[in-house]
GROMACS .gro file of C-alpha atoms in nm:
model
  413
    1MET     CA    1   5.533   7.462   0.303
    2ILE     CA    2   5.613   7.466   0.676
    3VAL     CA    3   5.258   7.354   0.754
    4LEU     CA    4   5.286   7.065   0.508
    5ILE     CA    5   5.619   6.956   0.658
    6PHE     CA    6   5.470   6.969   1.007
    7VAL     CA    7   5.165   6.762   0.909
    8GLY     CA    8   5.390   6.515   0.728
    9LEU     CA    9   5.612   6.466   1.032
   10ILE     CA   10   5.309   6.419   1.258
   11LEU     CA   11   5.168   6.162   1.014
   12LEU     CA   12   5.496   5.968   0.997
   13ALA     CA   13   5.539   5.970   1.375
   14HIS     CA   14   5.188   5.834   1.430
   15TYR     CA   15   5.235   5.569   1.161
   16TYR     CA   16   5.554   5.451   1.333
   17LEU     CA   17   5.374   5.437   1.668
   18TRP     CA   18   5.084   5.246   1.510
   19HIS     CA   19   5.330   4.998   1.360
   20ARG     CA   20   5.509   4.936   1.690
   21LEU     CA   21   5.228   4.979   1.945
   22VAL     CA   22   4.929   4.841   1.753
   23ARG     CA   23   5.029   4.620   1.463
   24SER     CA   24   5.318   4.455   1.650
   25THR     CA   25   5.116   4.392   1.966
   26THR     CA   26   4.779   4.271   1.838
   27ALA     CA   27   4.639   4.010   1.603
   28PRO     CA   28   4.405   4.113   1.322
   29GLY     CA   29   4.056   4.179   1.455
   30ARG     CA   30   3.834   4.424   1.638
   31LEU     CA   31   4.094   4.531   1.893
   32ARG     CA   32   4.345   4.625   1.623
   33LYS     CA   33   4.079   4.821   1.434
   34ALA     CA   34   3.973   5.009   1.748
   35LEU     CA   35   4.333   5.097   1.839
   36THR     CA   36   4.403   5.205   1.482
   37TRP     CA   37   4.116   5.451   1.488
   38GLY     CA   38   4.241   5.571   1.826
   39VAL     CA   39   4.580   5.654   1.675
   40VAL     CA   40   4.408   5.840   1.391
   41ALA     CA   41   4.204   6.042   1.643
   42LEU     CA   42   4.519   6.134   1.838
   43MET     CA   43   4.690   6.249   1.519
   44LEU     CA   44   4.395   6.474   1.435
   45LEU     CA   45   4.399   6.604   1.794
   46VAL     CA   46   4.759   6.726   1.755
   47VAL     CA   47   4.682   6.908   1.430
   48ALA     CA   48   4.365   7.063   1.575
   49THR     CA   49   4.553   7.175   1.888
   50PHE     CA   50   4.817   7.364   1.690
   51ALA     CA   51   4.558   7.522   1.462
   52GLY     CA   52   4.325   7.617   1.746
   53THR     CA   53   4.578   7.768   1.985
   54ARG     CA   54   4.749   7.966   1.709
   55ALA     CA   55   4.418   8.112   1.592
   56ASP     CA   56   4.301   8.191   1.949
   57PHE     CA   57   4.014   7.941   1.943
   58GLY     CA   58   3.975   7.583   2.058
   59THR     CA   59   4.212   7.645   2.348
   60TRP     CA   60   4.032   7.374   2.546
   61LEU     CA   61   4.223   7.128   2.329
   62ALA     CA   62   4.557   7.250   2.463
   63TRP     CA   63   4.593   7.021   2.764
   64PRO     CA   64   4.508   6.687   2.600
   65GLY     CA   65   4.667   6.785   2.269
   66TYR     CA   66   5.000   6.903   2.404
   67LEU     CA   67   5.030   6.625   2.662
   68TRP     CA   68   4.976   6.368   2.388
   69LEU     CA   69   5.238   6.548   2.176
   70ALA     CA   70   5.491   6.506   2.459
   71LEU     CA   71   5.402   6.138   2.500
   72LEU     CA   72   5.423   6.094   2.123
   73PHE     CA   73   5.772   6.241   2.119
   74TYR     CA   74   5.908   6.025   2.400
   75LEU     CA   75   5.733   5.710   2.278
   76PHE     CA   76   5.906   5.769   1.946
   77VAL     CA   77   6.243   5.823   2.118
   78PHE     CA   78   6.216   5.513   2.340
   79LEU     CA   79   6.091   5.292   2.058
   80ALA     CA   80   6.369   5.411   1.827
   81VAL     CA   81   6.631   5.339   2.095
   82LEU     CA   82   6.480   4.993   2.150
   83GLU     CA   83   6.494   4.897   1.780
   84ILE     CA   84   6.842   4.741   1.806
   85PRO     CA   85   6.778   4.547   2.132
   86ARG     CA   86   6.450   4.429   1.982
   87ALA     CA   87   6.624   4.299   1.669
   88VAL     CA   88   6.891   4.123   1.877
   89ALA     CA   89   6.622   3.963   2.097
   90ALA     CA   90   6.440   3.837   1.787
   91VAL     CA   91   6.757   3.664   1.660
   92LEU     CA   92   6.823   3.505   2.001
   93LEU     CA   93   6.466   3.378   2.026
   94ARG     CA   94   6.485   3.219   1.680
   95ARG     CA   95   6.809   3.042   1.772
   96ALA     CA   96   6.663   2.918   2.099
   97GLU     CA   97   6.361   2.774   1.918
   98ARG     CA   98   6.584   2.596   1.670
   99ARG     CA   99   6.786   2.438   1.952
  100ARG     CA  100   6.468   2.315   2.122
  101ALA     CA  101   6.331   2.157   1.805
  102PRO     CA  102   6.370   1.770   1.794
  103VAL     CA  103   6.623   1.636   1.541
  104PRO     CA  104   6.508   1.327   1.340
  105GLU     CA  105   6.722   1.016   1.350
  106PRO     CA  106   6.906   0.932   1.026
  107VAL     CA  107   6.709   0.692   0.808
  108ALA     CA  108   6.796   0.518   0.489
  109VAL     CA  109   6.473   0.610   0.313
  110LEU     CA  110   6.227   0.898   0.293
  111ALA     CA  111   6.065   1.007   0.617
  112GLY     CA  112   5.743   0.821   0.685
  113THR     CA  113   5.849   0.503   0.494
  114PRO     CA  114   5.931   0.196   0.709
  115ALA     CA  115   6.287   0.069   0.677
  116PRO     CA  116   6.313  -0.273   0.509
  117ASP     CA  117   6.481  -0.435   0.811
  118ASP     CA  118   6.207  -0.310   1.045
  119VAL     CA  119   5.936  -0.448   0.820
  120ALA     CA  120   6.112  -0.781   0.798
  121ALA     CA  121   6.140  -0.792   1.176
  122GLY     CA  122   5.774  -0.700   1.221
  123LEU     CA  123   5.861  -0.381   1.413
  124PRO     CA  124   5.633  -0.074   1.409
  125ASP     CA  125   5.724   0.239   1.215
  126VAL     CA  126   5.889   0.486   1.458
  127THR     CA  127   6.017   0.739   1.207
  128PRO     CA  128   5.954   1.091   1.359
  129ASP     CA  129   5.704   1.322   1.193
  130PRO     CA  130   5.841   1.635   1.021
  131VAL     CA  131   5.923   1.920   1.269
  132GLU     CA  132   5.673   2.209   1.265
  133PRO     CA  133   5.822   2.558   1.203
  134PRO     CA  134   5.858   2.795   1.501
  135ASP     CA  135   5.548   2.987   1.590
  136GLY     CA  136   5.654   3.322   1.440
  137LEU     CA  137   5.331   3.501   1.541
  138SER     CA  138   5.382   3.426   1.910
  139ARG     CA  139   5.740   3.549   1.894
  140ARG     CA  140   5.633   3.867   1.719
  141LEU     CA  141   5.359   3.938   1.973
  142PHE     CA  142   5.593   3.872   2.266
  143LEU     CA  143   5.861   4.107   2.137
  144GLY     CA  144   5.606   4.370   2.032
  145ARG     CA  145   5.432   4.373   2.369
  146ALA     CA  146   5.755   4.372   2.568
  147THR     CA  147   5.893   4.662   2.364
  148ALA     CA  148   5.566   4.855   2.391
  149ALA     CA  149   5.557   4.806   2.769
  150VAL     CA  150   5.912   4.932   2.819
  151ALA     CA  151   5.858   5.230   2.588
  152GLY     CA  152   5.523   5.314   2.746
  153VAL     CA  153   5.653   5.310   3.102
  154GLY     CA  154   5.964   5.507   3.005
  155ALA     CA  155   5.768   5.772   2.813
  156ALA     CA  156   5.503   5.812   3.082
  157ALA     CA  157   5.764   5.848   3.358
  158THR     CA  158   5.965   6.100   3.156
  159VAL     CA  159   5.662   6.312   3.070
  160GLY     CA  160   5.540   6.300   3.430
  161TYR     CA  161   5.876   6.428   3.552
  162GLY     CA  162   5.878   6.691   3.278
  163VAL     CA  163   5.535   6.823   3.374
  164SER     CA  164   5.638   6.865   3.738
  165SER     CA  165   5.951   7.052   3.626
  166ALA     CA  166   5.769   7.281   3.382
  167LEU     CA  167   5.492   7.372   3.627
  168GLY     CA  168   5.723   7.411   3.927
  169ASP     CA  169   5.914   7.716   4.047
  170PRO     CA  170   6.182   7.846   3.809
  171VAL     CA  171   6.541   7.797   3.919
  172ILE     CA  172   6.727   8.113   4.022
  173GLU     CA  173   7.054   8.112   3.827
  174PRO     CA  174   7.320   8.349   3.967
  175VAL     CA  175   7.569   8.457   3.700
  176ARG     CA  176   7.866   8.693   3.709
  177VAL     CA  177   7.988   8.844   3.385
  178THR     CA  178   8.316   9.034   3.362
  179LEU     CA  179   8.323   9.313   3.106
  180PRO     CA  180   8.680   9.440   3.048
  181LYS     CA  181   8.568   9.792   2.949
  182LEU     CA  182   8.309   9.831   3.226
  183ASP     CA  183   8.346  10.144   3.437
  184LEU     CA  184   8.447  10.045   3.789
  185ARG     CA  185   8.152  10.241   3.928
  186LEU     CA  186   7.915  10.007   3.739
  187SER     CA  187   8.067   9.694   3.887
  188GLY     CA  188   7.799   9.511   4.083
  189LEU     CA  189   7.506   9.631   3.867
  190ARG     CA  190   7.248   9.351   3.873
  191PHE     CA  191   7.005   9.241   3.600
  192ALA     CA  192   6.708   9.014   3.657
  193VAL     CA  193   6.676   8.836   3.322
  194VAL     CA  194   6.366   8.643   3.222
  195SER     CA  195   6.247   8.521   2.886
  196ASP     CA  196   5.992   8.293   2.720
  197ILE     CA  197   5.723   8.329   2.984
  198HIS     CA  198   5.473   8.220   2.716
  199LEU     CA  199   5.146   8.328   2.871
  200GLY     CA  200   4.890   8.112   2.697
  201PRO     CA  201   4.615   7.851   2.724
  202LEU     CA  202   4.808   7.634   2.971
  203THR     CA  203   4.916   7.910   3.210
  204GLY     CA  204   4.716   8.113   3.457
  205ARG     CA  205   4.758   8.443   3.634
  206SER     CA  206   4.939   8.260   3.913
  207HIS     CA  207   5.219   8.178   3.665
  208THR     CA  208   5.288   8.550   3.615
  209GLU     CA  209   5.242   8.631   3.982
  210ARG     CA  210   5.501   8.373   4.083
  211ILE     CA  211   5.756   8.506   3.832
  212VAL     CA  212   5.699   8.865   3.947
  213ARG     CA  213   5.730   8.764   4.312
  214MET     CA  214   6.056   8.579   4.249
  215ILE     CA  215   6.205   8.866   4.047
  216ASN     CA  216   6.112   9.120   4.315
  217GLY     CA  217   6.285   8.902   4.572
  218LEU     CA  218   6.612   8.942   4.380
  219GLU     CA  219   6.616   9.323   4.433
  220ALA     CA  220   6.769   9.377   4.090
  221ASP     CA  221   6.872   9.712   3.946
  222VAL     CA  222   6.725   9.634   3.603
  223VAL     CA  223   6.463   9.384   3.486
  224ALA     CA  224   6.509   9.253   3.131
  225ILE     CA  225   6.226   9.057   2.965
  226VAL     CA  226   6.384   8.910   2.654
  227GLY     CA  227   6.086   8.823   2.434
  228ASP     CA  228   5.818   8.556   2.389
  229LEU     CA  229   5.599   8.686   2.666
  230VAL     CA  230   5.268   8.574   2.513
  231ASP     CA  231   5.094   8.320   2.293
  232GLY     CA  232   4.768   8.494   2.221
  233SER     CA  233   4.583   8.824   2.209
  234VAL     CA  234   4.549   9.099   2.470
  235ALA     CA  235   4.176   9.028   2.482
  236ARG     CA  236   4.238   8.675   2.604
  237LEU     CA  237   4.568   8.706   2.790
  238GLY     CA  238   4.563   9.064   2.916
  239PRO     CA  239   4.449   8.960   3.268
  240LEU     CA  240   4.734   8.708   3.286
  241ALA     CA  241   4.993   8.980   3.210
  242ARG     CA  242   4.855   9.233   3.457
  243PRO     CA  243   5.079   9.127   3.752
  244LEU     CA  244   5.377   9.266   3.554
  245LYS     CA  245   5.275   9.612   3.677
  246ASP     CA  246   5.407   9.506   4.019
  247LEU     CA  247   5.765   9.445   3.899
  248GLU     CA  248   6.018   9.623   4.119
  249SER     CA  249   6.367   9.742   4.022
  250ARG     CA  250   6.587  10.047   4.070
  251TYR     CA  251   6.611  10.150   3.705
  252GLY     CA  252   6.304   9.996   3.547
  253ALA     CA  253   6.182   9.697   3.349
  254TYR     CA  254   6.251   9.663   2.975
  255PHE     CA  255   6.119   9.435   2.701
  256VAL     CA  256   6.213   9.328   2.350
  257THR     CA  257   5.993   9.132   2.114
  258GLY     CA  258   6.034   8.761   2.051
  259ASN     CA  259   5.909   8.572   1.751
  260HIS     CA  260   5.586   8.473   1.927
  261GLU     CA  261   5.473   8.833   1.973
  262TYR     CA  262   5.439   8.846   1.595
  263PHE     CA  263   5.208   8.542   1.599
  264SER     CA  264   4.951   8.716   1.820
  265PRO     CA  265   4.605   8.721   1.656
  266GLY     CA  266   4.564   9.084   1.767
  267GLY     CA  267   4.904   9.190   1.636
  268TYR     CA  268   5.224   9.277   1.820
  269ILE     CA  269   5.143   9.649   1.855
  270GLU     CA  270   4.863   9.585   2.102
  271TRP     CA  271   5.108   9.405   2.329
  272LEU     CA  272   5.363   9.685   2.311
  273ASP     CA  273   5.090   9.929   2.415
  274GLU     CA  274   4.971   9.697   2.691
  275LEU     CA  275   5.320   9.658   2.835
  276GLY     CA  276   5.369  10.034   2.831
  277GLU     CA  277   5.055  10.070   3.044
  278LEU     CA  278   5.192   9.807   3.284
  279GLY     CA  279   5.514  10.004   3.334
  280VAL     CA  280   5.737   9.779   3.121
  281ARG     CA  281   5.919   9.978   2.852
  282PRO     CA  282   5.962   9.812   2.512
  283LEU     CA  283   6.297   9.881   2.346
  284ARG     CA  284   6.218   9.886   1.975
  285ASN     CA  285   6.554   9.917   1.803
  286GLU     CA  286   6.654  10.178   2.057
  287ARG     CA  287   6.862  10.225   2.369
  288VAL     CA  288   6.847  10.397   2.706
  289GLU     CA  289   7.112  10.513   2.949
  290ILE     CA  290   7.135  10.342   3.287
  291ALA     CA  291   7.303  10.592   3.522
  292HIS     CA  292   7.452  10.423   3.828
  293GLN     CA  293   7.686  10.570   4.087
  294GLY     CA  294   7.795  10.851   3.856
  295ALA     CA  295   7.863  10.622   3.556
  296VAL     CA  296   7.649  10.532   3.255
  297LEU     CA  297   7.574  10.201   3.083
  298ASP     CA  298   7.404  10.180   2.744
  299LEU     CA  299   7.114   9.935   2.747
  300ALA     CA  300   6.991   9.863   2.394
  301GLY     CA  301   6.720   9.642   2.251
  302VAL     CA  302   6.650   9.516   1.900
  303ASN     CA  303   6.336   9.360   1.758
  304ASP     CA  304   6.325   8.989   1.688
  305LEU     CA  305   6.407   8.847   1.347
  306GLY     CA  306   6.047   8.731   1.321
  307GLY     CA  307   5.933   9.092   1.291
  308ALA     CA  308   6.095   9.133   0.949
  309SER     CA  309   5.793   8.980   0.774
  310GLN     CA  310   5.575   9.251   0.932
  311GLY     CA  311   5.808   9.542   0.867
  312ASP     CA  312   5.930   9.540   1.227
  313GLY     CA  313   6.263   9.357   1.205
  314PRO     CA  314   6.583   9.432   1.395
  315ASP     CA  315   6.775   9.752   1.316
  316PHE     CA  316   7.113   9.737   1.486
  317ALA     CA  317   7.237  10.062   1.337
  318LYS     CA  318   6.941  10.249   1.482
  319ALA     CA  319   6.973  10.086   1.823
  320LEU     CA  320   7.351  10.106   1.854
  321GLY     CA  321   7.467  10.387   1.628
  322GLY     CA  322   7.621  10.709   1.766
  323ARG     CA  323   7.712  10.575   2.109
  324THR     CA  324   7.956  10.752   2.339
  325SER     CA  325   8.302  10.607   2.287
  326GLY     CA  326   8.431  10.383   2.566
  327ARG     CA  327   8.090  10.323   2.722
  328SER     CA  328   7.990   9.958   2.781
  329THR     CA  329   7.677   9.830   2.607
  330VAL     CA  330   7.437   9.553   2.703
  331LEU     CA  331   7.203   9.441   2.425
  332LEU     CA  332   6.868   9.268   2.465
  333ALA     CA  333   6.800   9.044   2.163
  334HIS     CA  334   6.560   8.752   2.175
  335GLN     CA  335   6.761   8.504   1.965
  336PRO     CA  336   7.125   8.421   2.040
  337VAL     CA  337   7.196   8.403   1.665
  338GLN     CA  338   7.157   8.783   1.652
  339VAL     CA  339   7.498   8.811   1.817
  340SER     CA  340   7.673   8.801   1.480
  341GLU     CA  341   7.529   9.142   1.394
  342ALA     CA  342   7.578   9.266   1.750
  343ALA     CA  343   7.950   9.190   1.724
  344ARG     CA  344   7.982   9.425   1.426
  345HIS     CA  345   7.849   9.707   1.644
  346GLY     CA  346   8.085   9.656   1.937
  347VAL     CA  347   7.838   9.518   2.193
  348ASP     CA  348   7.996   9.394   2.518
  349LEU     CA  349   7.719   9.160   2.635
  350GLN     CA  350   7.404   9.021   2.475
  351LEU     CA  351   7.114   8.883   2.679
  352SER     CA  352   6.893   8.635   2.494
  353GLY     CA  353   6.635   8.359   2.532
  354HIS     CA  354   6.434   8.175   2.264
  355THR     CA  355   6.598   7.833   2.300
  356HIS     CA  356   6.431   7.717   2.625
  357GLY     CA  357   6.759   7.532   2.678
  358GLY     CA  358   6.611   7.276   2.439
  359GLN     CA  359   6.311   7.228   2.674
  360ILE     CA  360   6.302   6.851   2.625
  361VAL     CA  361   6.607   6.631   2.585
  362PRO     CA  362   6.730   6.536   2.324
  363PHE     CA  363   6.573   6.832   2.139
  364ASN     CA  364   6.855   7.050   2.275
  365LEU     CA  365   7.082   6.884   2.018
  366VAL     CA  366   6.856   7.010   1.738
  367VAL     CA  367   6.842   7.364   1.881
  368GLY     CA  368   7.221   7.371   1.880
  369LEU     CA  369   7.219   7.335   1.503
  370GLN     CA  370   7.034   7.667   1.467
  371GLN     CA  371   7.156   7.878   1.758
  372PRO     CA  372   7.518   7.940   1.866
  373VAL     CA  373   7.429   7.910   2.237
  374VAL     CA  374   7.160   7.677   2.375
  375SER     CA  375   7.187   7.796   2.736
  376GLY     CA  376   7.427   7.967   2.972
  377LEU     CA  377   7.720   8.201   2.911
  378ALA     CA  378   7.941   8.177   2.603
  379THR     CA  379   8.154   8.398   2.383
  380VAL     CA  380   8.058   8.425   2.015
  381ASP     CA  381   8.249   8.643   1.768
  382GLY     CA  382   8.417   8.817   2.060
  383VAL     CA  383   8.086   8.903   2.232
  384GLN     CA  384   7.969   8.743   2.554
  385VAL     CA  385   7.618   8.600   2.524
  386TYR     CA  386   7.402   8.482   2.809
  387THR     CA  387   7.108   8.268   2.698
  388THR     CA  388   6.843   8.200   2.959
  389ARG     CA  389   6.636   7.881   2.945
  390GLY     CA  390   6.320   8.086   2.998
  391ALA     CA  391   6.062   8.078   3.275
  392GLY     CA  392   5.776   7.914   3.086
  393PHE     CA  393   5.726   7.656   2.814
  394TRP     CA  394   5.593   7.637   2.463
  395GLY     CA  395   5.363   7.362   2.344
  396PRO     CA  396   5.372   7.068   2.586
  397PRO     CA  397   5.384   7.171   2.955
  398VAL     CA  398   5.697   6.958   2.984
  399ARG     CA  399   6.064   7.033   3.057
  400VAL     CA  400   6.320   6.755   3.067
  401GLY     CA  401   6.687   6.842   3.124
  402ALA     CA  402   6.614   7.215   3.101
  403PRO     CA  403   6.428   7.347   3.408
  404PRO     CA  404   6.266   7.691   3.391
  405GLU     CA  405   6.495   7.975   3.490
  406ILE     CA  406   6.512   8.331   3.617
  407THR     CA  407   6.863   8.475   3.605
  408ILE     CA  408   7.022   8.725   3.839
  409LEU     CA  409   7.318   8.852   3.638
  410GLU     CA  410   7.582   9.073   3.797
  411LEU     CA  411   7.824   9.284   3.594
  412ARG     CA  412   8.186   9.295   3.709
  413SER     CA  413   8.469   9.512   3.583
   0.00000   0.00000   0.00000
């Protein structure tokens, strides 16, 4: 069902673009036919890209396919926004044409018939010919081409900016979180939080190396990788993940699964094993004690909701049950929406990702319908939740209004 909905949306989006960028800008003929087949080819490219990258084959399609998907999205947005100005311009042009049209002089008889007095006087017939209707085709082509030009320039500029943002250095976001129950000796404990690295067909080893280098420069006490590390199998992406073995922190690096780990063609287990060999400890519905300056913090992690279909869903009771009373707890959970269950188990702070901060405006408005926090720090059901925008991207290598992020989060009492 989801696949059918996706294909349907892609079909409708391409039909709308064909209507506005081809049919409204060209006259019937060879050019229109060629452009129509071009739109069909681009639609098939998007479908093939999603199928190929998900199944770990055809990854060479990723760059052209995902870049066209980004252009498709912003062309749709710009054209939709321009619909009202376009309609207003069409009305104004029609009125202007009517004002320019010559108005026939009043005559006593039907147009084209000489008046009796003129005939009697031997004067020639000067009754004006009927006025031709406005050239509707020319008006349509003018408006269509003007709209297409504005939308094309706007979409190309936006995607160009988004690519430079997505492929550039992540922003370091410093955040301080006050936990009322936190032991004073734990005040100042620092977490480097990163999520949604999305190693895949559009990233290289340098992407991981840069993230590791930036995290190490923060000199954090704990490194938390909050899911969606990969988009593919260990066989294909293992070399890209290898720099993670160089992560540096006082008390270790920890990982919880995101929904994309469960999409891996080789299965999620192979990635858990791989991370263990790289020195990153997966927290699978479990917790560890972080001992710092004579005090202890509970650091827990739960599996992503996406694991439920594979018998590996979140188990909050297992991860959080039987804790020492009065001890503060930080929970790693990929999706912010998991905070509702975390609140029932007395968690003080949840660290999440998943949303990408929306990744491309105005998609952040849609994400907000599903998740209680799109980005940043918020309080939900009495629990503080910090949602990082993530350090990578999914799908198009484009970020607009949501730059990639690595967070250095400091706990305060």
